PDB file of C-alpha atoms and ligand atoms in Angstrom:
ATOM      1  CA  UNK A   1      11.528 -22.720   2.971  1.00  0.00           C
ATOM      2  CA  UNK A   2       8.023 -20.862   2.707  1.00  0.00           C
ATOM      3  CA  UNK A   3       8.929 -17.192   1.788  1.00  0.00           C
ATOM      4  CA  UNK A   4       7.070 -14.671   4.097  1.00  0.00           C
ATOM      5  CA  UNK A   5       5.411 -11.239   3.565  1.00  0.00           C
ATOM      6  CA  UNK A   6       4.655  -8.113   5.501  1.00  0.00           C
ATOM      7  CA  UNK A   7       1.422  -6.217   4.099  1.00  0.00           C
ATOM      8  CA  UNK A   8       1.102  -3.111   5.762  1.00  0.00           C
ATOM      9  CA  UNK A   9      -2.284  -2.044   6.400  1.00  0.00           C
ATOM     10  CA  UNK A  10      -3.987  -5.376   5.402  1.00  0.00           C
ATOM     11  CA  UNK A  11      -7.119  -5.087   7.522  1.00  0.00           C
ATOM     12  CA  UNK A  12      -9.233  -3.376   4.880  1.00  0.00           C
ATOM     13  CA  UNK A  13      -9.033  -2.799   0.755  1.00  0.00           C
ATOM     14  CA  UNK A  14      -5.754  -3.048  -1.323  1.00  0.00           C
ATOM     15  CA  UNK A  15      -3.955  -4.485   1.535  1.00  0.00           C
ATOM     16  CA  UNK A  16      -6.137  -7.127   2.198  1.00  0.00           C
ATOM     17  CA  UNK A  17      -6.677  -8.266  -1.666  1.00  0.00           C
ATOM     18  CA  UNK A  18      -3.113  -8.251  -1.794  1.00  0.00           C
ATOM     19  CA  UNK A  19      -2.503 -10.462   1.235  1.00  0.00           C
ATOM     20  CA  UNK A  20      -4.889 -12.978   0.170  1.00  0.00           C
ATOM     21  CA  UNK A  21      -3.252 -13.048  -3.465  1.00  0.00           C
ATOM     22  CA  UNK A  22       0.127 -13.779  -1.826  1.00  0.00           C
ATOM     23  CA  UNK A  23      -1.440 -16.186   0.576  1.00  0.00           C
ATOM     24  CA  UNK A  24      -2.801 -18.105  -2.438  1.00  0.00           C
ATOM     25  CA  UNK A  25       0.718 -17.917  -3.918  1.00  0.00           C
ATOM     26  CA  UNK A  26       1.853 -19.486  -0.778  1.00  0.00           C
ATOM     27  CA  UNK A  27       3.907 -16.919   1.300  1.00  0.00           C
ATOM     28  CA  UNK A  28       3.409 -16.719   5.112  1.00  0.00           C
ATOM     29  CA  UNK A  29       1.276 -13.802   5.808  1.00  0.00           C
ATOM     30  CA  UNK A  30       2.196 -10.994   8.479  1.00  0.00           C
ATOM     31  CA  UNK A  31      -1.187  -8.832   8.773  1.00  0.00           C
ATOM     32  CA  UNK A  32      -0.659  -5.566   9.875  1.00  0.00           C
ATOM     33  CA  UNK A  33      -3.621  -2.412  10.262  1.00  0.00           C
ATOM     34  CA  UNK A  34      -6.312  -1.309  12.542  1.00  0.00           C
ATOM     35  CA  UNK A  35      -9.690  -2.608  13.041  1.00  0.00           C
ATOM     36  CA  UNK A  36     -12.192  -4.739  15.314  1.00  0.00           C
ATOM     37  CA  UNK A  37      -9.884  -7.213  16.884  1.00  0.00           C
ATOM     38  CA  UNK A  38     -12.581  -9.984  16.695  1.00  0.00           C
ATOM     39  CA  UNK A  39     -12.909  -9.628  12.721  1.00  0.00           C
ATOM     40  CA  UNK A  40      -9.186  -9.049  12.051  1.00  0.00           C
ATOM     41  CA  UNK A  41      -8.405 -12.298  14.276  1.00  0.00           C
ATOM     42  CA  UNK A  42     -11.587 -14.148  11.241  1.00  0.00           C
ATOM     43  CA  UNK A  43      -9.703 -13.174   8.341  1.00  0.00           C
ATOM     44  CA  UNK A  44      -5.870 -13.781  10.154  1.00  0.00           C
ATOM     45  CA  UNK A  45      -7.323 -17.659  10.761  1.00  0.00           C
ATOM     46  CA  UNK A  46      -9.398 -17.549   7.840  1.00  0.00           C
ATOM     47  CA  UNK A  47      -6.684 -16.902   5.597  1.00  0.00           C
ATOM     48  CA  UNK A  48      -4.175 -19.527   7.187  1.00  0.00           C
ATOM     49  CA  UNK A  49      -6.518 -22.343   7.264  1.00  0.00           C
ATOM     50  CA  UNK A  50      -8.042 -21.147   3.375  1.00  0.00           C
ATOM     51  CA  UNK A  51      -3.971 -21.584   1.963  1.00  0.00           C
ATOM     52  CA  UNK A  52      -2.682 -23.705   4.120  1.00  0.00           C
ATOM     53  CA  UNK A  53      -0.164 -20.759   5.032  1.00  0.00           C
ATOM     54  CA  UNK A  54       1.159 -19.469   8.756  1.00  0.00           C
ATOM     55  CA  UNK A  55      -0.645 -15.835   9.293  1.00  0.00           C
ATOM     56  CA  UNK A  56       0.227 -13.668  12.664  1.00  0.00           C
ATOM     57  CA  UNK A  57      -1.082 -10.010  12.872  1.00  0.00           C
ATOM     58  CA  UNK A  58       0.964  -6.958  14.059  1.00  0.00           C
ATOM     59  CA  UNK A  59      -0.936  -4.231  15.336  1.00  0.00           C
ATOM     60  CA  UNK A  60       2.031  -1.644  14.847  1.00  0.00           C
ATOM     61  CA  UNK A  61       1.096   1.873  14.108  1.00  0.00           C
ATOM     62  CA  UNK A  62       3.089   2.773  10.679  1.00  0.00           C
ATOM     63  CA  UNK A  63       3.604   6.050  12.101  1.00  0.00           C
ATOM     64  CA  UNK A  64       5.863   5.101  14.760  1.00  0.00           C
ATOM     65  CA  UNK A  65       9.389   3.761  13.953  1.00  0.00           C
ATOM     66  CA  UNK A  66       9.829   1.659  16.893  1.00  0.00           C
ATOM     67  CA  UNK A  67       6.204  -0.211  15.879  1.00  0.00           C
ATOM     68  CA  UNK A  68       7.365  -1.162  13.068  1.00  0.00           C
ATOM     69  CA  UNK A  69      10.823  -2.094  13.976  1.00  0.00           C
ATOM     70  CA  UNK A  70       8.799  -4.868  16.280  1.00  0.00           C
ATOM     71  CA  UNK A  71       6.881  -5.852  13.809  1.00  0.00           C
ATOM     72  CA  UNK A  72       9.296  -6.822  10.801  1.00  0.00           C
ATOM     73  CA  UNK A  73      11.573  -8.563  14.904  1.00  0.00           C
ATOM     74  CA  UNK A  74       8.129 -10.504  15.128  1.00  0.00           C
ATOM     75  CA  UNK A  75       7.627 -11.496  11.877  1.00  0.00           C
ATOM     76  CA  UNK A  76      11.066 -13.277  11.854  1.00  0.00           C
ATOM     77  CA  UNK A  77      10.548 -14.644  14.954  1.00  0.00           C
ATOM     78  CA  UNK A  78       7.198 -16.295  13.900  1.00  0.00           C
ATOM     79  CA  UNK A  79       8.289 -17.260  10.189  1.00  0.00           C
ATOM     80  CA  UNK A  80      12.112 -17.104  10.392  1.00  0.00           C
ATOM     81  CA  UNK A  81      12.247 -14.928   7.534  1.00  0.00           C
ATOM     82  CA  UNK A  82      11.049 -11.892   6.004  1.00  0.00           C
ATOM     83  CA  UNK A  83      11.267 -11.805   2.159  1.00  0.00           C
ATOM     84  CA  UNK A  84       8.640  -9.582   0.848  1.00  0.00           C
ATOM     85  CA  UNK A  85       7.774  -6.460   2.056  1.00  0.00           C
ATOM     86  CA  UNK A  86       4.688  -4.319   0.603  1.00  0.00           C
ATOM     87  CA  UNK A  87       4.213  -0.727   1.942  1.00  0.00           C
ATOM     88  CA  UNK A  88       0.688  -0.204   1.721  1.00  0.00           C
ATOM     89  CA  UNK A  89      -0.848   1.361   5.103  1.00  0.00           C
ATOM     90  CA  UNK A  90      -2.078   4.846   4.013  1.00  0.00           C
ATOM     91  CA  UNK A  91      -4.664   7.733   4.589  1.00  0.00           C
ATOM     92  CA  UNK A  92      -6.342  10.652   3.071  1.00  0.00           C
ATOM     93  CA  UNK A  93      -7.302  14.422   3.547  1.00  0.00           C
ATOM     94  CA  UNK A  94      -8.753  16.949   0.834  1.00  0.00           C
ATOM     95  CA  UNK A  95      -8.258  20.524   1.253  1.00  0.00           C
ATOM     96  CA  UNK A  96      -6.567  23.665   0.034  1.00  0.00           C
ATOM     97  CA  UNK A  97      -3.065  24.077   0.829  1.00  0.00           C
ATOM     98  CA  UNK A  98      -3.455  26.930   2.997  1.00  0.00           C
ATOM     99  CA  UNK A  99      -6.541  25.483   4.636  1.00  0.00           C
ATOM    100  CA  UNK A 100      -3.973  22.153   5.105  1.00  0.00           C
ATOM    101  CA  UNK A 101      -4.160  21.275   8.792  1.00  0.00           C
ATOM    102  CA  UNK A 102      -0.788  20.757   9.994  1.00  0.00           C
ATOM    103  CA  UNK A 103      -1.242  17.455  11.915  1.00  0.00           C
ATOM    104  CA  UNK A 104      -3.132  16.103   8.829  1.00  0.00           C
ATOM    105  CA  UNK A 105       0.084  16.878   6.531  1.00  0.00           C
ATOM    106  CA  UNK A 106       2.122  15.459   9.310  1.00  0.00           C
ATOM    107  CA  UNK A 107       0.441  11.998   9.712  1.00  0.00           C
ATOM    108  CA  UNK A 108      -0.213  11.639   5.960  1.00  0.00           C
ATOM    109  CA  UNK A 109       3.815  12.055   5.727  1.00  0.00           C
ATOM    110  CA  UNK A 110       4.617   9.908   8.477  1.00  0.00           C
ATOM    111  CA  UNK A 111       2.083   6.869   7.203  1.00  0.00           C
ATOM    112  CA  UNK A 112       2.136   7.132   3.545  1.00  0.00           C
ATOM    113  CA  UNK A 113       6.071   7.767   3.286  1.00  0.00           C
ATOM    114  CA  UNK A 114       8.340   7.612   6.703  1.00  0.00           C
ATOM    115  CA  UNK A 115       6.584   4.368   7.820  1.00  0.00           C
ATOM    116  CA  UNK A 116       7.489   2.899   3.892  1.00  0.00           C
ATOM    117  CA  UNK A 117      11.420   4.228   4.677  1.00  0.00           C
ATOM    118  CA  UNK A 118      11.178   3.133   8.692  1.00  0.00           C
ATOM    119  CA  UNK A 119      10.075  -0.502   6.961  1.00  0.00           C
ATOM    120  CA  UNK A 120      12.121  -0.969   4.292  1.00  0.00           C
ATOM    121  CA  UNK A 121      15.169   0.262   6.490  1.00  0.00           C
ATOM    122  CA  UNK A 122      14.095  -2.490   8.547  1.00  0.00           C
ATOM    123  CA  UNK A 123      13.696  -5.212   6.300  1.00  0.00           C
ATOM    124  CA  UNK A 124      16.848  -4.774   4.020  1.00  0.00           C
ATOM    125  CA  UNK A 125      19.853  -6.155   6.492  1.00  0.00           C
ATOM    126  CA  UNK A 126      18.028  -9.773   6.689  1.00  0.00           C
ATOM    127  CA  UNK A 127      17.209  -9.319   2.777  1.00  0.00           C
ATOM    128  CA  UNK A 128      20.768  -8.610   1.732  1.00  0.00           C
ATOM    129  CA  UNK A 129      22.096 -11.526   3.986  1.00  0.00           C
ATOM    130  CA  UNK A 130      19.566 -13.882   2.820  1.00  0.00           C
ATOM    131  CA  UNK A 131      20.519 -12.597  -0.451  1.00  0.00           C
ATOM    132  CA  UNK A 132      16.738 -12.226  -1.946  1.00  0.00           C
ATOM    133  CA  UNK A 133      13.835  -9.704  -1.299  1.00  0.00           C
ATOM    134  CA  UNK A 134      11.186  -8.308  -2.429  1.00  0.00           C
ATOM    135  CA  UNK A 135      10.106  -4.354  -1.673  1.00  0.00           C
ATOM    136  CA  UNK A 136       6.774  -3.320  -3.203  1.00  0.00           C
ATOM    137  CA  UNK A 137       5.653   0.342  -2.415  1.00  0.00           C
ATOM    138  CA  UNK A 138       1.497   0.863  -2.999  1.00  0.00           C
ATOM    139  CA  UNK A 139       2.227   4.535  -4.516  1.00  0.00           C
ATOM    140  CA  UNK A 140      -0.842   5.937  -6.772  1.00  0.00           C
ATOM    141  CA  UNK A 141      -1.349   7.688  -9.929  1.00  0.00           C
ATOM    142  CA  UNK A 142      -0.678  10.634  -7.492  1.00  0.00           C
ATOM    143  CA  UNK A 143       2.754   9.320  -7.591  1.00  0.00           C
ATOM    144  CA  UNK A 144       3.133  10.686 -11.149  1.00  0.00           C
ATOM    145  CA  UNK A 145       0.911  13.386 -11.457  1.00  0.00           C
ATOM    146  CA  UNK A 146      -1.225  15.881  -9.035  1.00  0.00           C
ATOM    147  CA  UNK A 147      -4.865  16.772  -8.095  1.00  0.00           C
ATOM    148  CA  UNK A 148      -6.006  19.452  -6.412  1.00  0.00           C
ATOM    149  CA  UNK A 149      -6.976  19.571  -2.655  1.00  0.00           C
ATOM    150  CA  UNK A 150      -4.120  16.783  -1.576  1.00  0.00           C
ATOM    151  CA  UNK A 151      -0.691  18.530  -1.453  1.00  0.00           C
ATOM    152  CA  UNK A 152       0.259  15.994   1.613  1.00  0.00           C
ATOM    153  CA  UNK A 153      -0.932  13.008  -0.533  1.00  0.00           C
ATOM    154  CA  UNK A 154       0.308  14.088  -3.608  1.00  0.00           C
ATOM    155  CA  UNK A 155       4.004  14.881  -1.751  1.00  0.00           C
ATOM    156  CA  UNK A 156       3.977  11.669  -0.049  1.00  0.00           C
ATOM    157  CA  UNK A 157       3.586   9.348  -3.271  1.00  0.00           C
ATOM    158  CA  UNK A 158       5.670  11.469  -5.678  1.00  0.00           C
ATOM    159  CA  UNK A 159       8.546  10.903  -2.603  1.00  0.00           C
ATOM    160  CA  UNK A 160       7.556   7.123  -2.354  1.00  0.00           C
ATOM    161  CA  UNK A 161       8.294   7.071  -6.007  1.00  0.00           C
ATOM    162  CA  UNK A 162      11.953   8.291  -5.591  1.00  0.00           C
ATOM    163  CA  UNK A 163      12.442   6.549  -2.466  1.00  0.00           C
ATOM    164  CA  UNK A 164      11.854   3.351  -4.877  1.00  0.00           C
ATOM    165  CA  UNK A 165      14.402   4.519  -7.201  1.00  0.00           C
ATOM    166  CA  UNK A 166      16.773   4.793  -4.571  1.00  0.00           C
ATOM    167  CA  UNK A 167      16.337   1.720  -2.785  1.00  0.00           C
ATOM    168  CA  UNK A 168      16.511   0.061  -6.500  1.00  0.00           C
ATOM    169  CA  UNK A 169      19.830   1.415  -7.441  1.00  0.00           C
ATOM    170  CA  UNK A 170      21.490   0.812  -3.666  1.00  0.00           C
ATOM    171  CA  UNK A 171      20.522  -3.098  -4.410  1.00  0.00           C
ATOM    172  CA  UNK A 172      20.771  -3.244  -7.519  1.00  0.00           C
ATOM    173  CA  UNK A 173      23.242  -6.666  -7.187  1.00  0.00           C
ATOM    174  CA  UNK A 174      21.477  -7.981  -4.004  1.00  0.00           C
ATOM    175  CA  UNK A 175      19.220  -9.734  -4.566  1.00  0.00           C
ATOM    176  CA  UNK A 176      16.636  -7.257  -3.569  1.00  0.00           C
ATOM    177  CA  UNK A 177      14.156  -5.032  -6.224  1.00  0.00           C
ATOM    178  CA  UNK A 178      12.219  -2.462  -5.091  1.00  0.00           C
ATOM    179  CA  UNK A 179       9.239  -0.994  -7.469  1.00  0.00           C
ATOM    180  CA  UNK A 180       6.170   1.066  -6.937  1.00  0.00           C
ATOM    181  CA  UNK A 181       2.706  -0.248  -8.179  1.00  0.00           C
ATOM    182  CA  UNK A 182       0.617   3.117  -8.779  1.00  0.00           C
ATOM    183  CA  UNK A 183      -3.095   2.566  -8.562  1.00  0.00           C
ATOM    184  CA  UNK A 184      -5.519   4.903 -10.451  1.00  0.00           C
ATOM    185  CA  UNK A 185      -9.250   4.356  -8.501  1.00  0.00           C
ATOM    186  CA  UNK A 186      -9.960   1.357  -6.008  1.00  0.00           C
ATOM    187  CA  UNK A 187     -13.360   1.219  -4.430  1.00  0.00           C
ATOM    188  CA  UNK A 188     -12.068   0.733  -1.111  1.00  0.00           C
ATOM    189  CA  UNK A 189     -12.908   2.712   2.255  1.00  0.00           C
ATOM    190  CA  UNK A 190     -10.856   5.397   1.569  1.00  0.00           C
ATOM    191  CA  UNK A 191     -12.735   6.019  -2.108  1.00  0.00           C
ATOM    192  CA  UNK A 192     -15.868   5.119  -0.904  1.00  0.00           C
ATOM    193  CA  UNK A 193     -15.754   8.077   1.616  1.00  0.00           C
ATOM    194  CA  UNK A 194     -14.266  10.716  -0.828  1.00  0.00           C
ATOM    195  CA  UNK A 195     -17.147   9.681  -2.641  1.00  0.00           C
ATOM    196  CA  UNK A 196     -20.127  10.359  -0.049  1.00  0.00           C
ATOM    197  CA  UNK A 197     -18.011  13.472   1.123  1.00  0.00           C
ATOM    198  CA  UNK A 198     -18.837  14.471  -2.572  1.00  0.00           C
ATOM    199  CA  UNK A 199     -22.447  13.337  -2.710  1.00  0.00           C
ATOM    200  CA  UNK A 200     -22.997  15.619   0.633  1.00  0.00           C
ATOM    201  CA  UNK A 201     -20.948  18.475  -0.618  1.00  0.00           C
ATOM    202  CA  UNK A 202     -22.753  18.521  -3.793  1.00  0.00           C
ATOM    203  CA  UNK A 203     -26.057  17.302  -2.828  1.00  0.00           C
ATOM    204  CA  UNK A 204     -25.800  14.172  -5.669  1.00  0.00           C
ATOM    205  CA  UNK A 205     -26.272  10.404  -5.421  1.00  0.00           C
ATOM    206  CA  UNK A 206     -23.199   8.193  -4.371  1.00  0.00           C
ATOM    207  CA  UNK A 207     -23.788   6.135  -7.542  1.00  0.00           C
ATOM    208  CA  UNK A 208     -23.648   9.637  -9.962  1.00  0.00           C
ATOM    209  CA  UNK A 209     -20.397  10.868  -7.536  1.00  0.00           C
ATOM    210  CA  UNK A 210     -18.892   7.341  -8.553  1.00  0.00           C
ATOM    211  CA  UNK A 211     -19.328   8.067 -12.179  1.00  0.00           C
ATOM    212  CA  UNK A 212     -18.293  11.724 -11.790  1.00  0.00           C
ATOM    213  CA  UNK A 213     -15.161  10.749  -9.930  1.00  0.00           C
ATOM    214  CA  UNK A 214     -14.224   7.806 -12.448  1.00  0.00           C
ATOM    215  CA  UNK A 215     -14.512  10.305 -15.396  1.00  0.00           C
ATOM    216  CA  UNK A 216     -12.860  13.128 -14.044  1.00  0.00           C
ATOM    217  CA  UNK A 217      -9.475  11.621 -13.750  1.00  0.00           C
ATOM    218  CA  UNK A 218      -9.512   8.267 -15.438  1.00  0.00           C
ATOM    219  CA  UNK A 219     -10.108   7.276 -19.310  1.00  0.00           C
ATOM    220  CA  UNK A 220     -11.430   3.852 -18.639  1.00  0.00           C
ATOM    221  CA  UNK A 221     -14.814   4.566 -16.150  1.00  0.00           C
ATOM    222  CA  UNK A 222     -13.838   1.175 -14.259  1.00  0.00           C
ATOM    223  CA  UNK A 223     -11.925   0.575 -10.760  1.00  0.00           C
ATOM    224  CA  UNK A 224      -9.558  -1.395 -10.837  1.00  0.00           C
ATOM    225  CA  UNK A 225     -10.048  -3.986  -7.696  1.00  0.00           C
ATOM    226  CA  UNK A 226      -7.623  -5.191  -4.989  1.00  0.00           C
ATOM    227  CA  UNK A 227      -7.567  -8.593  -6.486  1.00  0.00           C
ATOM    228  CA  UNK A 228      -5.785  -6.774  -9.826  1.00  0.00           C
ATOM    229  CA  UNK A 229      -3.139  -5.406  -7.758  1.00  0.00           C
ATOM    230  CA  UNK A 230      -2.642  -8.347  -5.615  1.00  0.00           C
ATOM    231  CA  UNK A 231      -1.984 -10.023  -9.042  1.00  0.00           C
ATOM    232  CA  UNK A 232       0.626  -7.352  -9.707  1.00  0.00           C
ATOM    233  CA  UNK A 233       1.502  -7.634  -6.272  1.00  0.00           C
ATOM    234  CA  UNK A 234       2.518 -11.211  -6.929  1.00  0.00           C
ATOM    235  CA  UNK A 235       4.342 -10.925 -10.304  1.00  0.00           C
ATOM    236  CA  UNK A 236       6.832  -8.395  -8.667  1.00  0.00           C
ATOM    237  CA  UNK A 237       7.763 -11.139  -6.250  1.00  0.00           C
ATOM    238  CA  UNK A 238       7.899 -13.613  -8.104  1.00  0.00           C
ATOM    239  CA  UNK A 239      11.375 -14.754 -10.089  1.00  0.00           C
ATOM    240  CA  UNK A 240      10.334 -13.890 -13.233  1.00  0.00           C
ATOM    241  CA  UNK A 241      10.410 -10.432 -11.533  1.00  0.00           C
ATOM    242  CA  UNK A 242      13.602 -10.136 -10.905  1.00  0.00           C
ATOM    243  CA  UNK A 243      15.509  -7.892 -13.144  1.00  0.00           C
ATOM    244  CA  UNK A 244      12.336  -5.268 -12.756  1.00  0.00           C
ATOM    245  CA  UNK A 245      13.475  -2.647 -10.007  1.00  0.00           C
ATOM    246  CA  UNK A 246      12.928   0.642  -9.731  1.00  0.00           C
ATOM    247  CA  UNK A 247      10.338   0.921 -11.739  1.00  0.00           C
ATOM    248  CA  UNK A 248       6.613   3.134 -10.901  1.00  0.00           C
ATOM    249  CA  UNK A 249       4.212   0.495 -12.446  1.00  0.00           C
ATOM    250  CA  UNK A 250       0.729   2.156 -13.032  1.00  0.00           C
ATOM    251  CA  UNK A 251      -2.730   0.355 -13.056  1.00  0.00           C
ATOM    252  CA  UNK A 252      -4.807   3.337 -13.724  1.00  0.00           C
ATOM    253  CA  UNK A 253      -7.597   2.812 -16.347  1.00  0.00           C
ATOM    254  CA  UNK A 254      -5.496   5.166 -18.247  1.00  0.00           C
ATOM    255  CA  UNK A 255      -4.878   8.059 -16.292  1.00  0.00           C
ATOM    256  CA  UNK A 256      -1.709   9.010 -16.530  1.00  0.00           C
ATOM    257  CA  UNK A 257      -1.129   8.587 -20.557  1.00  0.00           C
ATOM    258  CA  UNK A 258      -2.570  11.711 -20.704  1.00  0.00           C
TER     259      UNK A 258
HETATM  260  P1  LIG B 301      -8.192   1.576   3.129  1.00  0.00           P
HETATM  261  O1  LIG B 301      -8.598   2.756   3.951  1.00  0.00           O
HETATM  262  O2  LIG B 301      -9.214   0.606   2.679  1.00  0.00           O
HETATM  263  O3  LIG B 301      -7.055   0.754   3.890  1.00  0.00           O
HETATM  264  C1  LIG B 301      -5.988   1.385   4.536  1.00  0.00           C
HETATM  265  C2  LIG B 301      -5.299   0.405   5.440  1.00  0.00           C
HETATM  266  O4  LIG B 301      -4.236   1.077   6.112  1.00  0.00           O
HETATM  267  C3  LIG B 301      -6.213  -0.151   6.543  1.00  0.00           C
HETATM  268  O5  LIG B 301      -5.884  -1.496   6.788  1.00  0.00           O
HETATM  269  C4  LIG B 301      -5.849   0.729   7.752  1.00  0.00           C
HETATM  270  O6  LIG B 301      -6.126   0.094   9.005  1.00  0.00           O
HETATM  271  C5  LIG B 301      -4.369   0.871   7.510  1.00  0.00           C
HETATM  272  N1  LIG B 301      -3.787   2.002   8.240  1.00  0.00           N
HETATM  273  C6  LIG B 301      -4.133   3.307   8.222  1.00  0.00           C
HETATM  274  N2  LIG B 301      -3.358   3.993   9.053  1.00  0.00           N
HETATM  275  C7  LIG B 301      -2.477   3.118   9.612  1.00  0.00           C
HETATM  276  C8  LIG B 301      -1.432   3.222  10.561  1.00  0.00           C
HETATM  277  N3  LIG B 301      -1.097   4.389  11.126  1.00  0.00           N
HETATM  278  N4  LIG B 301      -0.768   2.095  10.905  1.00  0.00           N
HETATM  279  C9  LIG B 301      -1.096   0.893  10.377  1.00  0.00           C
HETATM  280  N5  LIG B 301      -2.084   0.744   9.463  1.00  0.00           N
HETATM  281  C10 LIG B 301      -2.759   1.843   9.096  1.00  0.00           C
HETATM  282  O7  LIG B 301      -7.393   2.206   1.899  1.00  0.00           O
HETATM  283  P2  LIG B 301      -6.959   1.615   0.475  1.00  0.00           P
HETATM  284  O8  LIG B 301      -7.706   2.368  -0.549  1.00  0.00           O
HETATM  285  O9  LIG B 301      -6.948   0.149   0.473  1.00  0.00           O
HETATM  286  O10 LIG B 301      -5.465   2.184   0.422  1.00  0.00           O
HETATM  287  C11 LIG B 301      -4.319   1.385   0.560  1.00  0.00           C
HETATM  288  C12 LIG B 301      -3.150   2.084  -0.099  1.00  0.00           C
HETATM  289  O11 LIG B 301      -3.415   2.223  -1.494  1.00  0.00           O
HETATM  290  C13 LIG B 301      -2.875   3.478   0.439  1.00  0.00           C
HETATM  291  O12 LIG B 301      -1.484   3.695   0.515  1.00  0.00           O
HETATM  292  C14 LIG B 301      -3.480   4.366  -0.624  1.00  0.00           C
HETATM  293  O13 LIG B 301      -2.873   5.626  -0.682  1.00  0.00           O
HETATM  294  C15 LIG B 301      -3.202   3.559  -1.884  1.00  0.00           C
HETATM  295  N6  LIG B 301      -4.071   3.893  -3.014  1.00  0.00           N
HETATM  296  C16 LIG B 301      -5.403   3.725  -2.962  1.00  0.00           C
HETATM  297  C17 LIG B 301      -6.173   4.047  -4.083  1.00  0.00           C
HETATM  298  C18 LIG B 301      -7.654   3.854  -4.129  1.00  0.00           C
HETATM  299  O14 LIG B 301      -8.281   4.266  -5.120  1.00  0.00           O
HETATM  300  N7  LIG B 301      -8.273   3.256  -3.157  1.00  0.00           N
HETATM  301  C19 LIG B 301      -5.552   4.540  -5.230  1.00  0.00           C
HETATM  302  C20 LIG B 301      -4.183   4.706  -5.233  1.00  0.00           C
HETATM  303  C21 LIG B 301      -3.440   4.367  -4.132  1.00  0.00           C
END
């Protein structure tokens, strides 16, 4: 039977590049992430009739429990399965800890970590009955190391990392692996605006903010691209990736060797 896969927040960036890379592998797609309904319903059909594959979207907000409780019920109701599962909805905020809005370090925790536990919770009864599944958290270099200005980020990743472990060791003879893929820079939305924020703030070019932000954290000056991680995305699920759990896998350009 066609394997399916939830990809949280798969309306925009990594989500979406690693959608389409597991699309083009062949698994049944459950979309998941806000946006304009018209263009998330062109790239839900797009993508089903470009790989032959079944798509559906869930519009469940990966802060609330019960959303995504519904959406993992609706996914097996539309595919009959759920075998992959790749925690990926996320956000952002910059600022000193004690300038920290509370309801900023409250949603970052409850999207970038709760909704990954609330999911995989979720997911792992049908997994460990069907015997196979695969759990792939989007983490970040901030996973393994800190910067400045994003104590809820930073605290959210370095717990997705241990949640992985966890969730590793408890299935360790299931069937099911659980790893984190830990991206250095992605020019997505969410880098694209840290980087005009900067080019504001310091009264710079976006193009010399990209550059500045590149260097400042990351040997190699490149971004890696959604396409690269789908590709990563895509070995972990595969059967050749299954003795690999537990594991904090970065793409980075080299930023945390040092
Ligand atoms: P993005 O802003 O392009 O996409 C985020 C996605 O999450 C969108 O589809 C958005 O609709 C969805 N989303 C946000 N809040 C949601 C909610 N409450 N419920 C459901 N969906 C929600 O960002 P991105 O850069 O593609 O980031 C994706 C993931 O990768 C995040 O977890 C982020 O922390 C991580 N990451 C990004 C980078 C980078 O450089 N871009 C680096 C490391 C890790």
């Amino acid at each position: 039977m066609t394997k399916s896969a939830i990809v949280t927040g798969s309306t925009s960036g990594i989500g979406l590049g690693i959608a389409n890379s597991l699309a083009a592998a062949g698994y049944n797609i459950m979309l998941n992430g806000f946006g304009d309904a018209a263009e998330i319903e062109k790239v839900r059909s797009g993508m089903a009739a470009e790989y032959g594959i079944k798509t559906a979207y869930s519009p469940a907000d990966i802060s609330k429990p019960d959303d995504i409780k519904k959406m993992v019920a609706d996914t097996i109701e539309a595919f009959g399965s759920v075998d992959v599962l790749i925690n990926n909805a996320g956000i952002q905020f910059t600022a000193l800890v004690e300038d920290f809005p509370d309801e900023k370090w409250n949603a970052i925790l409850a999207i970038n970590l709760s909704g990954a536990f609330h999911g995989i919770k979720a997911v792992l009864p049908h997994m460990k009955k069907q015997g196979w599944g695969r759990i792939v958290n989007i983490a970040s270099a901030h996973g393994l190391v800190a910067s400045a200005q994003k104590v809820a980020y930073v605290a959210a990743k370095h717990g997705i990392v241990g949640m992985t472990k966890v969730v590793a060791l408890e299935n360790a003879n299931t069937g099911v692996t659980c790893n984190a893929i830990c991206p250095g820079w992605v020019l997505t939305p969410l880098v694209q605006k840290q980087i005009e924020d900067r080019a504001a703030k310091n009264g710079t070019t976006v193009e010399a903010e990209k550059t500045a932000l590149l260097s400042e954290k990351q040997p190699m000056h490149k971004f890696s691209t959604p396409e690269h991680l789908g590709a990563l995305a895509v070995f972990l699920c595969s059967d050749n990736g299954q003795t690999m759990t537990g594991v904090a896998l970065p793409m980075d350009g080299g930023w945390v060797a040092q």
